[in-house]
Every structure is written in structure tokens, then in C-alpha cells.
Steps between C-alpha positions, in 0.01 A plus 500: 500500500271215722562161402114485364634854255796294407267170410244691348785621257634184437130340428332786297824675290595862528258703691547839615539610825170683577319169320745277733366668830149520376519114407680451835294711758172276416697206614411448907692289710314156649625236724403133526586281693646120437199319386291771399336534136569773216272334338257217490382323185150527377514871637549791312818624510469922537874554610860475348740486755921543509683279763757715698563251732365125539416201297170401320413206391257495147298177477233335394314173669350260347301191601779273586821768573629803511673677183780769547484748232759775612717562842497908485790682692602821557463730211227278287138591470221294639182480319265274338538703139196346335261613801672776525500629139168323386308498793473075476491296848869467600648151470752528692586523901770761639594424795769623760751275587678715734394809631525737224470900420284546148487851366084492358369665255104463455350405169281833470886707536671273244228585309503849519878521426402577162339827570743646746884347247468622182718154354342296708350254230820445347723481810177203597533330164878498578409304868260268334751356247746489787234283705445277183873482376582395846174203452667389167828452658366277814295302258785471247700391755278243669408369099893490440732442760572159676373533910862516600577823290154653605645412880872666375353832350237523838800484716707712270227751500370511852710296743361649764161324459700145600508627844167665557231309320376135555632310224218340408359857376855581291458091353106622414618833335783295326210261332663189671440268819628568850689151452688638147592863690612311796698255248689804327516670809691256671753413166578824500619487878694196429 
């Protein structure tokens, strides 16, 4: 089993083998390079994609700064789910901050999943509340926990991203200043 097989799995529930490769095989491999764009707000957004390998950063700008909605790794997908699903103007910008392998698949494939995996609307239904569970919990958490536990369950979660992303984007993603991440950063080196 790929990596994608085993993530699609783990996203969508229990999915038979012959629906696994079908839902895997219209996956294609894409590269891009540090810097490059996913996605660029105010587009349309006509492709979910599955990092393999790489970061992405998922923000937003607005007049006077930048606003860092998500830091996807390795084995998250990338998307703009309201342009993607609805067909609105994406909001947000995904952008590579490394260079990254993203396994693609196009809009018009996602959308003929349905004809081609019998379960397919229930193993989608099953992604979707993923997606928005996972929303609740980052806004719970932002609405309920103190910036120095938001820092604790970052790090506890994805230490890595200390190391490999400019802070200021991790402090942005956190809901807090550069000068509060660097504050909490630095007691906890003490």
C-alpha cells in the first residue's frame, strides 16, 4: 500500500481495495518548487492536492499583513475547500515553502469519483466532517486556550515545524504576535 492508499484510508474510512486503487490511480504526482503557488486567492481553485513531501504554507493577506491559516506537512491535504467544493473565489494562498512533491487530483476527477466508487458519497461525507471537525478544534482552541498552551500543543504536535518555518508564520497560525511566540519561545529554552 502507497502512502497516498494508506492516507486515503485514514481520511475517507474503510474502502475497498479496487475503490482504493481507483481513488488512488487519478491522483498524479506534481512538483513545486520553494516559492511556488498551489494556489492563489481570488482564483478558482480546480485541484485537491496530498503533500508527500514538502511544506505549504495556507494564508491569506490582507491590507496591512499577512495571516497564516495552516502549515500543511506530509500526509495533509491542500486545498481551498470552499472553492473547491462550491466553486467560490478561493481566499486563501498555498504556497510552497520548500520544494515539495503534491500528489493532484483535478476537480473534474474528484468529481467523477462518484460514478466510477460505488460508496463514494458516504466515504466524502466522512472527509468533509473530518475537514470541519479538524476547523472546530483549531478554532476551539484559539477561542480557549491561553497563547502559551496553543504554543505547548503546536510543539507537542509538530515539533518539527520549529526548525523549518519562519516563526513569524507559526506566531500568525498560533493567532498571536511574533514578539509573544518569541517570548514563550525563549521561556521555554530557559
Amino acid at each position: 500500500m502507497t502512502e497516498l492508499e494508506y492516507y486515503i484510508k485514514s481520511y475517507f474510512g474503510i474502502v475497498d481495495e479496487k475503490s482504493l486503487n481507483t481513488i488512488a490511480s487519478l491522483f498524479k504526482i506534481s512538483t513545486c518548487k520553494k516559492g511556488d503557488f498551489f494556489l492563489k486567492a481570488w482564483s478558482y481553485c480546480n485541484m485537491l492536492g496530498f503533500v508527500e513531501e514538502g511544506l505549504f504554507r495556507i494564508f491569506a493577506t490582507n491590507t496591512d499583513k499577512e495571516i497564516t491559516q495552516w502549515i500543511s506537512t506530509k500526509g495533509y491535504f491542500i486545498t481551498d475547500l470552499s472553492s473547491f467544493v462550491c466553486q467560490n473565489a478561493a481566499r486563501w494562498n498555498i504556497q510552497a515553502l520548500i520544494d515539495c512533491e503534491v500528489f493532484v487530483i483535478k476537480k473534474k476527477d474528484y468529481d467523477n469519483i462518484k460514478n466510477v466508487v460505488p460508496k463514494w458519497l458516504a466515504l466524502e461525507k466522512l472527509f468533509i466532517t473530518k475537514c470541519f471537525t479538524s476547523m472546530e478544534d483549531r478554532i476551539f482552541s484559539l477561542l480557549s486556550l491561553s497563547t502559551e498552551e496553543r504554543y505547548n500543543l503546536l510543539f507537542s504536535q509538530n515539533p518539527e515545524l520549529f526548525n523549518q518555518v519562519p516563526l513569524h508564520y507559526l506566531a500568525s497560525m498560533l493567532g498571536m504576535t511574533a514578539e509573544t511566540f518569541s517570548r514563550i519561545r525563549n521561556n521555554k529554552t530557559k
